[in-house]
mmCIF file of C-alpha atoms and ligand atoms in Angstrom:
data_model
loop_
_atom_site.group_PDB
_atom_site.id
_atom_site.type_symbol
_atom_site.label_atom_id
_atom_site.label_comp_id
_atom_site.label_asym_id
_atom_site.label_seq_id
_atom_site.Cartn_x
_atom_site.Cartn_y
_atom_site.Cartn_z
ATOM 1 C CA MET A 1 0.194 -0.138 0.123
ATOM 2 C CA GLU A 2 1.070 3.440 -1.338
ATOM 3 C CA ILE A 3 1.616 5.993 2.216
ATOM 4 C CA SER A 4 0.131 9.013 0.422
ATOM 5 C CA GLN A 5 0.966 12.601 1.992
ATOM 6 C CA ALA A 6 -2.173 13.090 3.812
ATOM 7 C CA LEU A 7 -2.040 9.930 5.486
ATOM 8 C CA HIS A 8 1.639 10.509 5.976
ATOM 9 C CA ASP A 9 0.663 13.795 7.934
ATOM 10 C CA ARG A 10 -2.111 11.876 10.062
ATOM 11 C CA LEU A 11 -0.042 9.561 11.257
ATOM 12 C CA GLU A 12 2.859 12.136 12.686
ATOM 13 C CA LEU A 13 0.244 14.249 14.165
ATOM 14 C CA LEU A 14 -1.251 11.039 15.540
ATOM 15 C CA SER A 15 2.356 10.088 16.674
ATOM 16 C CA ALA A 16 3.110 13.442 18.138
ATOM 17 C CA LYS A 17 0.031 13.286 20.353
ATOM 18 C CA TYR A 18 0.311 10.060 21.790
ATOM 19 C CA GLN A 19 3.828 10.695 22.688
ATOM 20 C CA ALA A 20 2.775 13.634 24.704
ATOM 21 C CA ILE A 21 0.932 11.964 26.595
ATOM 22 C CA GLY A 22 3.580 9.009 27.017
ATOM 23 C CA GLN A 23 1.518 6.315 25.109
ATOM 24 C CA ASP A 24 2.442 4.063 22.333
ATOM 25 C CA LEU A 25 0.483 4.696 18.664
ATOM 26 C CA ILE A 26 0.811 1.278 17.773
ATOM 27 C CA SER A 27 -1.742 -0.188 20.596
ATOM 28 C CA TYR A 28 -3.912 2.952 19.817
ATOM 29 C CA LEU A 29 -4.005 1.915 16.394
ATOM 30 C CA ASP A 30 -4.471 -1.898 17.425
ATOM 31 C CA GLY A 31 -7.873 -0.477 19.360
ATOM 32 C CA LEU A 32 -9.224 1.064 15.910
ATOM 33 C CA LEU A 33 -8.230 -2.340 14.172
ATOM 34 C CA TYR A 34 -10.721 -4.255 16.554
ATOM 35 C CA ALA A 35 -13.187 -1.796 17.432
ATOM 36 C CA ASP A 36 -16.443 -2.158 15.828
ATOM 37 C CA VAL A 37 -17.692 0.623 13.522
ATOM 38 C CA THR A 38 -20.562 2.634 15.462
ATOM 39 C CA THR A 39 -24.202 2.058 14.262
ATOM 40 C CA TYR A 40 -26.709 4.710 15.057
ATOM 41 C CA TRP A 41 -28.714 2.727 17.515
ATOM 42 C CA ASP A 42 -25.306 2.514 19.444
ATOM 43 C CA TYR A 43 -24.252 6.093 19.597
ATOM 44 C CA ILE A 44 -27.422 7.515 20.404
ATOM 45 C CA GLU A 45 -28.228 5.039 22.913
ATOM 46 C CA LEU A 46 -31.897 3.893 21.444
ATOM 47 C CA ASP A 47 -32.817 1.049 23.232
ATOM 48 C CA THR A 48 -31.754 2.390 26.507
ATOM 49 C CA LEU A 49 -33.981 5.561 25.494
ATOM 50 C CA LEU A 50 -36.743 3.978 24.531
ATOM 51 C CA SER A 51 -36.762 1.768 27.770
ATOM 52 C CA LEU A 52 -37.297 4.852 29.870
ATOM 53 C CA GLN A 53 -41.065 5.071 29.622
ATOM 54 C CA LYS A 54 -42.237 3.441 32.519
ATOM 55 C CA PRO A 55 -45.953 3.967 33.085
ATOM 56 C CA LYS A 56 -47.668 2.975 36.307
ATOM 57 C CA THR A 57 -50.749 2.573 34.739
ATOM 58 C CA LYS A 58 -52.493 0.580 31.665
ATOM 59 C CA TYR A 59 -53.420 3.960 30.113
ATOM 60 C CA PRO A 60 -51.834 4.361 26.840
ATOM 61 C CA ASP A 61 -51.784 8.262 27.549
ATOM 62 C CA GLU A 62 -49.818 8.512 30.130
ATOM 63 C CA VAL A 63 -47.028 7.091 27.759
ATOM 64 C CA VAL A 64 -47.695 10.671 26.291
ATOM 65 C CA PHE A 65 -47.278 12.268 29.668
ATOM 66 C CA ILE A 66 -43.947 10.601 30.464
ATOM 67 C CA VAL A 67 -42.389 11.221 27.015
ATOM 68 C CA TYR A 68 -43.304 15.168 27.092
ATOM 69 C CA HIS A 69 -41.678 15.436 30.354
ATOM 70 C CA GLN A 70 -38.717 13.984 29.146
ATOM 71 C CA ILE A 71 -38.379 15.953 26.203
ATOM 72 C CA THR A 72 -38.968 18.836 28.369
ATOM 73 C CA GLU A 73 -36.123 18.009 30.588
ATOM 74 C CA LEU A 74 -33.663 17.094 27.546
ATOM 75 C CA TYR A 75 -34.423 20.864 26.415
ATOM 76 C CA PHE A 76 -33.799 22.190 29.553
ATOM 77 C CA LYS A 77 -30.481 20.508 29.673
ATOM 78 C CA LEU A 78 -29.202 21.917 26.318
ATOM 79 C CA ALA A 79 -30.603 25.446 27.945
ATOM 80 C CA LEU A 80 -28.417 24.888 31.045
ATOM 81 C CA GLN A 81 -25.625 23.894 28.918
ATOM 82 C CA GLU A 82 -25.672 27.472 27.070
ATOM 83 C CA PHE A 83 -25.880 29.065 30.408
ATOM 84 C CA LYS A 84 -23.324 27.678 31.940
ATOM 85 C CA ALA A 85 -20.962 28.187 28.501
ATOM 86 C CA LEU A 86 -21.725 32.109 28.888
ATOM 87 C CA GLY A 87 -21.627 32.235 32.790
ATOM 88 C CA GLU A 88 -17.739 30.679 32.337
ATOM 89 C CA LEU A 89 -16.841 33.635 29.852
ATOM 90 C CA GLN A 90 -14.862 36.385 31.454
ATOM 91 C CA ARG A 91 -15.435 38.599 28.427
ATOM 92 C CA PRO A 92 -17.923 37.955 26.957
ATOM 93 C CA SER A 93 -18.238 39.215 23.096
ATOM 94 C CA LYS A 94 -21.532 40.607 21.787
ATOM 95 C CA SER A 95 -21.956 37.865 18.990
ATOM 96 C CA SER A 96 -21.410 34.795 21.502
ATOM 97 C CA PHE A 97 -23.869 36.476 23.932
ATOM 98 C CA ILE A 98 -26.547 36.963 20.995
ATOM 99 C CA ASP A 99 -25.888 33.391 19.781
ATOM 100 C CA ARG A 100 -26.119 31.620 23.054
ATOM 101 C CA VAL A 101 -29.004 33.250 24.303
ATOM 102 C CA THR A 102 -30.736 32.675 20.802
ATOM 103 C CA ARG A 103 -29.945 28.839 21.380
ATOM 104 C CA ILE A 104 -31.623 29.240 24.610
ATOM 105 C CA ASN A 105 -34.979 30.769 23.347
ATOM 106 C CA ARG A 106 -35.185 28.286 20.121
ATOM 107 C CA TYR A 107 -35.128 25.888 22.868
ATOM 108 C CA PHE A 108 -38.123 27.296 24.759
ATOM 109 C CA GLU A 109 -40.160 28.361 21.466
ATOM 110 C CA ALA A 110 -40.007 24.482 20.379
ATOM 111 C CA LEU A 111 -41.422 23.498 24.059
ATOM 112 C CA ILE A 112 -43.817 26.773 24.005
ATOM 113 C CA LYS A 113 -45.207 25.386 20.765
ATOM 114 C CA SER A 114 -45.061 21.941 21.244
ATOM 115 C CA PHE A 115 -47.002 22.230 24.445
ATOM 116 C CA SER A 116 -50.236 21.371 22.538
ATOM 117 C CA ILE A 117 -49.064 18.171 23.175
ATOM 118 C CA MET A 118 -50.064 18.175 26.535
ATOM 119 C CA VAL A 119 -52.793 20.980 26.183
ATOM 120 C CA ASP A 120 -54.575 18.887 23.342
ATOM 121 C CA GLY A 121 -52.657 15.655 22.851
ATOM 122 C CA MET A 122 -54.483 13.506 25.968
ATOM 123 C CA ASP A 123 -57.312 11.813 26.965
ATOM 124 C CA ARG A 124 -59.233 14.137 29.636
ATOM 125 C CA ASP A 125 -60.643 11.142 31.432
ATOM 126 C CA GLU A 126 -57.559 9.025 31.031
ATOM 127 C CA PHE A 127 -55.561 11.447 32.368
ATOM 128 C CA LEU A 128 -57.914 12.205 35.320
ATOM 129 C CA LYS A 129 -57.022 8.261 36.408
ATOM 130 C CA PHE A 130 -53.742 7.715 35.713
ATOM 131 C CA ARG A 131 -52.285 11.087 37.471
ATOM 132 C CA MET A 132 -53.709 9.691 40.767
ATOM 133 C CA SER A 133 -50.885 6.966 40.650
ATOM 134 C CA LEU A 134 -48.301 9.701 40.565
ATOM 135 C CA LEU A 135 -49.256 11.507 43.579
ATOM 136 C CA PRO A 136 -47.526 13.318 45.061
ATOM 137 C CA ALA A 137 -45.165 13.909 41.697
ATOM 138 C CA SER A 138 -45.420 16.822 40.058
ATOM 139 C CA GLY A 139 -43.559 18.932 37.525
ATOM 140 C CA PHE A 140 -43.220 21.341 40.466
ATOM 141 C CA GLN A 141 -39.931 19.186 41.334
ATOM 142 C CA SER A 142 -38.344 19.857 38.445
ATOM 143 C CA ALA A 143 -34.932 20.647 39.404
ATOM 144 C CA GLN A 144 -33.879 21.540 35.896
ATOM 145 C CA TYR A 145 -36.432 24.353 35.920
ATOM 146 C CA ARG A 146 -34.933 25.751 39.094
ATOM 147 C CA GLU A 147 -31.367 25.649 37.825
ATOM 148 C CA ILE A 148 -32.459 27.617 34.679
ATOM 149 C CA GLU A 149 -34.070 30.256 36.558
ATOM 150 C CA ILE A 150 -30.927 30.585 39.269
ATOM 151 C CA TYR A 151 -28.799 30.814 35.917
ATOM 152 C CA SER A 152 -30.979 33.578 34.799
ATOM 153 C CA THR A 153 -30.576 36.207 37.382
ATOM 154 C CA ASP A 154 -29.650 37.754 40.248
ATOM 155 C CA PHE A 155 -30.940 35.300 43.109
ATOM 156 C CA VAL A 156 -32.872 38.202 44.744
ATOM 157 C CA ASN A 157 -35.399 38.550 41.618
ATOM 158 C CA LEU A 158 -36.528 34.859 42.840
ATOM 159 C CA VAL A 159 -37.502 35.777 46.105
ATOM 160 C CA ALA A 160 -41.573 35.815 46.740
ATOM 161 C CA ARG A 161 -43.076 39.106 45.603
ATOM 162 C CA ASP A 162 -43.907 40.308 49.020
ATOM 163 C CA ALA A 163 -40.740 39.606 50.651
ATOM 164 C CA ARG A 164 -38.482 40.635 47.952
ATOM 165 C CA SER A 165 -38.165 44.224 48.839
ATOM 166 C CA SER A 166 -36.196 43.320 52.154
ATOM 167 C CA PHE A 167 -33.333 41.915 50.107
ATOM 168 C CA ASP A 168 -30.513 43.062 47.856
ATOM 169 C CA VAL A 169 -28.582 41.530 45.197
ATOM 170 C CA GLU A 170 -25.865 41.640 48.051
ATOM 171 C CA SER A 171 -28.106 39.710 50.514
ATOM 172 C CA SER A 172 -27.126 36.004 51.499
ATOM 173 C CA ILE A 173 -28.423 33.561 49.076
ATOM 174 C CA GLU A 174 -29.224 30.960 52.340
ATOM 175 C CA GLU A 175 -31.397 33.751 53.506
ATOM 176 C CA MET A 176 -33.138 34.360 50.851
ATOM 177 C CA TYR A 177 -33.389 30.657 49.789
ATOM 178 C CA GLN A 178 -35.841 30.579 52.952
ATOM 179 C CA GLN A 179 -38.403 33.079 51.068
ATOM 180 C CA ILE A 180 -38.154 31.639 47.554
ATOM 181 C CA TYR A 181 -41.104 32.195 45.549
ATOM 182 C CA TRP A 182 -41.988 28.741 44.702
ATOM 183 C CA LYS A 183 -42.376 27.428 48.385
ATOM 184 C CA TYR A 184 -45.007 29.664 48.584
ATOM 185 C CA GLY A 185 -46.843 27.386 45.443
ATOM 186 C CA ALA A 186 -46.044 24.543 47.392
ATOM 187 C CA THR A 187 -48.454 25.268 50.736
ATOM 188 C CA ASP A 188 -51.386 22.467 51.143
ATOM 189 C CA LEU A 189 -54.495 23.837 51.168
ATOM 190 C CA ASP A 190 -56.172 22.371 54.190
ATOM 191 C CA SER A 191 -53.229 22.543 56.634
ATOM 192 C CA GLY A 192 -51.157 25.466 55.795
ATOM 193 C CA ASN A 193 -48.251 23.215 55.399
ATOM 194 C CA LYS A 194 -45.627 22.796 53.187
ATOM 195 C CA THR A 195 -46.917 19.605 50.626
ATOM 196 C CA LEU A 196 -45.397 16.687 50.681
ATOM 197 C CA THR A 197 -44.174 17.602 46.762
ATOM 198 C CA LEU A 198 -42.220 20.261 48.307
ATOM 199 C CA THR A 199 -40.465 18.415 51.461
ATOM 200 C CA GLN A 200 -39.139 16.041 49.097
ATOM 201 C CA PHE A 201 -37.917 18.625 46.774
ATOM 202 C CA GLU A 202 -35.930 20.116 49.577
ATOM 203 C CA GLU A 203 -34.762 17.168 50.673
ATOM 204 C CA LYS A 204 -33.195 16.155 47.700
ATOM 205 C CA TYR A 205 -32.045 19.521 46.291
ATOM 206 C CA ASP A 206 -31.671 22.193 48.328
ATOM 207 C CA LYS A 207 -28.199 21.711 49.038
ATOM 208 C CA ASP A 208 -26.987 21.944 45.553
ATOM 209 C CA LEU A 209 -29.443 24.911 44.874
ATOM 210 C CA ILE A 210 -28.018 26.856 47.331
ATOM 211 C CA ALA A 211 -24.461 26.210 45.892
ATOM 212 C CA LEU A 212 -25.810 27.115 42.473
ATOM 213 C CA GLY A 213 -27.159 30.510 43.761
ATOM 214 C CA GLU A 214 -23.369 31.489 45.397
ATOM 215 C CA TYR A 215 -21.752 30.190 41.972
ATOM 216 C CA CYS A 216 -24.192 32.189 39.713
ATOM 217 C CA LYS A 217 -23.831 35.142 41.881
ATOM 218 C CA SER A 218 -21.062 36.398 39.272
ATOM 219 C CA ARG A 219 -22.062 34.353 36.371
ATOM 220 C CA ASN A 220 -25.832 34.701 36.190
ATOM 221 C CA LEU A 221 -26.874 35.555 32.735
ATOM 222 C CA TRP A 222 -27.968 39.140 33.876
ATOM 223 C CA GLN A 223 -24.211 39.384 35.054
ATOM 224 C CA VAL A 224 -22.694 37.974 32.244
ATOM 225 C CA TYR A 225 -25.038 40.844 30.410
ATOM 226 C CA LEU A 226 -23.742 43.345 32.482
ATOM 227 C CA LYS A 227 -19.860 42.471 31.671
ATOM 228 C CA LEU A 228 -20.403 43.248 27.907
ATOM 229 C CA SER A 229 -19.408 46.775 26.907
ATOM 230 C CA PRO A 230 -21.994 49.818 27.636
ATOM 231 C CA SER A 231 -22.459 49.947 23.727
ATOM 232 C CA GLU A 232 -23.015 46.679 23.439
ATOM 233 C CA GLN A 233 -25.456 46.331 26.338
ATOM 234 C CA SER A 234 -27.761 49.184 24.742
ATOM 235 C CA ASP A 235 -27.307 46.821 21.344
ATOM 236 C CA ALA A 236 -31.224 46.636 20.169
ATOM 237 C CA GLU A 237 -30.462 42.795 19.440
ATOM 238 C CA VAL A 238 -28.949 42.173 22.523
ATOM 239 C CA LYS A 239 -31.514 43.662 24.568
ATOM 240 C CA LYS A 240 -34.012 42.018 22.051
ATOM 241 C CA VAL A 241 -33.132 38.422 22.703
ATOM 242 C CA LEU A 242 -32.786 38.769 26.483
ATOM 243 C CA ARG A 243 -36.137 40.550 26.566
ATOM 244 C CA MET A 244 -37.617 37.336 24.304
ATOM 245 C CA ASN A 245 -35.864 35.142 27.249
ATOM 246 C CA ASP A 246 -37.434 37.021 30.103
ATOM 247 C CA LEU A 247 -40.903 36.391 28.303
ATOM 248 C CA ASN A 248 -40.401 32.935 27.099
ATOM 249 C CA VAL A 249 -38.978 31.780 30.558
ATOM 250 C CA ASN A 250 -41.286 33.553 32.719
ATOM 251 C CA VAL A 251 -44.547 34.290 30.653
ATOM 252 C CA TYR A 252 -45.006 32.169 27.521
ATOM 253 C CA TRP A 253 -43.926 28.880 29.052
ATOM 254 C CA PRO A 254 -46.190 29.463 31.865
ATOM 255 C CA LEU A 255 -49.148 30.045 30.104
ATOM 256 C CA ALA A 256 -48.672 27.012 27.751
ATOM 257 C CA HIS A 257 -48.313 25.002 30.897
ATOM 258 C CA TYR A 258 -51.036 26.934 32.592
ATOM 259 C CA LYS A 259 -53.459 26.019 29.825
ATOM 260 C CA SER A 260 -52.718 22.414 30.074
ATOM 261 C CA ALA A 261 -53.492 23.158 33.993
ATOM 262 C CA VAL A 262 -56.877 24.642 32.999
ATOM 263 C CA ARG A 263 -57.754 22.044 30.429
ATOM 264 C CA TYR A 264 -57.556 18.735 32.720
ATOM 265 C CA LEU A 265 -57.864 20.378 36.285
ATOM 266 C CA ALA A 266 -60.576 23.286 35.954
ATOM 267 C CA ARG A 267 -63.998 22.559 36.668
ATOM 268 C CA LYS A 268 -66.878 24.883 36.515
ATOM 269 C CA ASP A 269 -68.156 24.083 40.272
ATOM 270 C CA VAL A 270 -64.665 23.522 42.082
ATOM 271 C CA ASP A 271 -61.128 22.947 40.317
ATOM 272 C CA VAL A 272 -59.748 19.638 40.768
ATOM 273 C CA ALA A 273 -56.963 19.119 43.345
ATOM 274 C CA ALA A 274 -53.129 19.446 41.595
ATOM 275 C CA THR A 275 -50.931 16.233 42.306
ATOM 276 C CA GLY A 276 -48.926 18.744 44.491
ATOM 277 C CA GLY A 277 -51.755 19.969 46.024
ATOM 278 C CA THR A 278 -51.458 23.396 45.418
ATOM 279 C CA ASN A 279 -54.081 26.544 44.863
ATOM 280 C CA TRP A 280 -52.987 26.088 41.427
ATOM 281 C CA GLN A 281 -55.043 29.129 40.234
ATOM 282 C CA GLN A 282 -53.718 31.135 42.402
ATOM 283 C CA TYR A 283 -49.938 30.163 41.846
ATOM 284 C CA LEU A 284 -49.553 29.301 38.107
ATOM 285 C CA PRO A 285 -50.782 32.424 36.117
ATOM 286 C CA PRO A 286 -47.536 34.559 35.584
ATOM 287 C CA LYS A 287 -49.154 37.825 36.738
ATOM 288 C CA PHE A 288 -49.349 36.600 40.242
ATOM 289 C CA GLN A 289 -45.804 35.585 40.620
ATOM 290 C CA LYS A 290 -44.394 38.467 38.710
ATOM 291 C CA ARG A 291 -40.974 36.538 37.888
ATOM 292 C CA ILE A 292 -38.995 38.828 36.103
ATOM 293 C CA PHE A 293 -35.450 38.379 35.306
ATOM 294 C CA TYR A 294 -34.087 41.295 33.680
ATOM 295 C CA SER A 295 -36.451 43.883 35.034
ATOM 296 C CA GLY A 296 -33.981 47.036 33.955
ATOM 297 C CA LEU A 297 -34.850 46.022 30.659
ATOM 298 C CA TRP A 298 -38.552 46.775 30.984
ATOM 299 C CA ASN A 299 -40.123 50.048 31.719
ATOM 300 C CA GLU A 300 -42.955 50.761 34.483
ATOM 301 C CA VAL A 301 -46.071 49.700 32.342
ATOM 302 C CA GLU A 302 -44.682 46.783 30.970
ATOM 303 C CA ILE A 303 -43.674 45.713 34.452
ATOM 304 C CA ASP A 304 -46.937 46.675 36.269
ATOM 305 C CA GLN A 305 -48.689 44.548 33.317
ATOM 306 C CA TRP A 306 -46.685 41.529 33.560
ATOM 307 C CA GLY A 307 -48.065 38.574 32.138
ATOM 308 C CA LYS A 308 -51.213 40.252 31.023
ATOM 309 C CA GLY A 309 -52.687 39.205 28.045
ATOM 310 C CA TRP A 310 -52.831 42.530 26.144
ATOM 311 C CA VAL A 311 -49.445 43.487 26.818
ATOM 312 C CA GLU A 312 -47.938 40.164 25.708
ATOM 313 C CA ASP A 313 -49.788 41.076 22.097
ATOM 314 C CA GLN A 314 -47.887 44.341 22.276
ATOM 315 C CA ILE A 315 -44.778 43.497 23.392
ATOM 316 C CA LYS A 316 -44.594 40.676 20.672
ATOM 317 C CA GLU A 317 -45.460 43.363 18.272
ATOM 318 C CA ILE A 318 -42.660 45.843 20.125
ATOM 319 C CA LEU A 319 -40.213 42.875 19.505
ATOM 320 C CA LYS A 320 -40.988 42.465 15.841
ATOM 321 C CA GLY A 321 -40.296 45.848 15.126
ATOM 322 C CA VAL A 322 -36.787 46.473 17.098
HETATM 323 C C1 HEM B 1 -51.510 17.716 31.172
HETATM 324 C C2 HEM B 1 -49.862 18.355 31.587
HETATM 325 C C3 HEM B 1 -49.717 19.289 32.972
HETATM 326 C C4 HEM B 1 -50.468 19.677 34.207
HETATM 327 C C5 HEM B 1 -51.984 19.640 34.078
HETATM 328 C C6 HEM B 1 -49.678 19.984 35.170
HETATM 329 C C7 HEM B 1 -49.979 20.686 36.158
HETATM 330 C C8 HEM B 1 -49.154 21.355 37.168
HETATM 331 C C9 HEM B 1 -49.879 22.141 38.407
HETATM 332 C C10 HEM B 1 -51.274 22.068 39.097
HETATM 333 C C11 HEM B 1 -48.684 22.541 38.827
HETATM 334 C C12 HEM B 1 -48.739 23.512 40.353
HETATM 335 C C13 HEM B 1 -47.915 22.521 41.638
HETATM 336 C C14 HEM B 1 -48.869 21.320 41.694
HETATM 337 O O1 HEM B 1 -49.526 21.506 42.879
HETATM 338 O O2 HEM B 1 -48.529 20.185 41.263
HETATM 339 C C15 HEM B 1 -47.499 22.494 37.971
HETATM 340 C C16 HEM B 1 -46.602 22.591 38.652
HETATM 341 C C17 HEM B 1 -45.146 22.890 37.246
HETATM 342 N N1 HEM B 1 -45.122 21.645 36.412
HETATM 343 FE FE1 HEM B 1 -46.728 21.391 35.609
HETATM 344 N N2 HEM B 1 -48.489 20.174 34.755
HETATM 345 C C18 HEM B 1 -48.454 19.512 33.488
HETATM 346 C C19 HEM B 1 -46.884 19.466 32.478
HETATM 347 C C20 HEM B 1 -46.229 19.714 33.034
HETATM 348 C C21 HEM B 1 -44.857 19.889 32.121
HETATM 349 C C22 HEM B 1 -44.839 18.809 30.919
HETATM 350 C C23 HEM B 1 -43.811 19.951 32.423
HETATM 351 C C24 HEM B 1 -42.714 19.849 32.347
HETATM 352 C C25 HEM B 1 -41.501 19.559 32.915
HETATM 353 C C26 HEM B 1 -44.339 20.381 33.600
HETATM 354 C C27 HEM B 1 -43.471 21.140 34.602
HETATM 355 C C28 HEM B 1 -44.024 21.898 35.767
HETATM 356 C C29 HEM B 1 -43.255 23.107 36.777
HETATM 357 C C30 HEM B 1 -41.901 23.289 36.509
HETATM 358 C C31 HEM B 1 -44.073 23.546 37.744
HETATM 359 C C32 HEM B 1 -43.814 24.552 38.455
HETATM 360 C C33 HEM B 1 -43.785 25.808 37.912
HETATM 361 C C34 HEM B 1 -43.757 26.914 39.163
HETATM 362 O O3 HEM B 1 -42.990 26.719 40.076
HETATM 363 O O4 HEM B 1 -43.978 28.108 38.533
HETATM 364 N N3 HEM B 1 -46.159 20.286 33.999
HETATM 365 N N4 HEM B 1 -48.274 21.651 37.292
#
């Protein structure tokens, strides 16, 4: 066999690579000789993936419910990958900032659009039955959703609305965590105590989420934005992607999600209790919690009207024009 220049160059490069780590190139070439070629099904772990849906009942629509939650968590994972990469940038460039925030927006837009799979894609009677077998589990316990919030904004913006003014960006993460908004969405309607959904979540995740809060003090997306130069901070495209992000995570996704709760749990007389046992009608609509990540980019009216229908439409129009 003739050794072409291209092959010779690759061998040189490989030899240098393995020499640098004290390894023998010939042994690694032997490895190549014996290794199987990769198949699609092995590479994406198809068999494992398809074995991860374990319904608790015989109702086929439970599989729709499980798969859609899994799809959502995978998109959350992709979004978090971008938040992490942004947080690590010492000197973010305008283009990397826009590109990565746009990726996050794209993932959320896919989720917002596809939420109809939940809202319209399951039989209501089947849903009301199989949901009883998963008590007290709730999407409320999605840690990745909470991580996205912590990676987005200064921790103080996640404090419950009524307690927010007692803290500022310098306050202790641990103290603010005690007043984090989601604890107020998980109070048992009858006893006023924390729901089991919440206590289980706290046991598993509190320590990690507080540590993440510390880590994100200087790395959350708002802080990354503040690392841009003043002219980049006021750039129309930069502001647009960040505002879109705030709307996607804090208004459009919660509204799409809320629609599914209304479809399955709302009744004319009295609402069906949520699996987490919360007063979801007073908790889920974005206008009540008023979670806003980047309040510096919104005016007073927009903040005042947060999550209310006509403003959303107006904002959509505004963003189109930017
Ligand atoms: C038919 C579909 C769904 C219904 C009826 C529903 C219902 C609810 C309800 C009632 C709550 C309030 C907490 C509770 O009492 O459990 C909640 C919270 C939550 N759910 Fe869902 N959900 C659905 C689908 C999903 C999906 C697909 C996800 C994706 C992971 C999800 C993620 C969440 C999150 C993150 C929260 C907490 C929201 C917050 O704290 O503002 N849910 N859900």
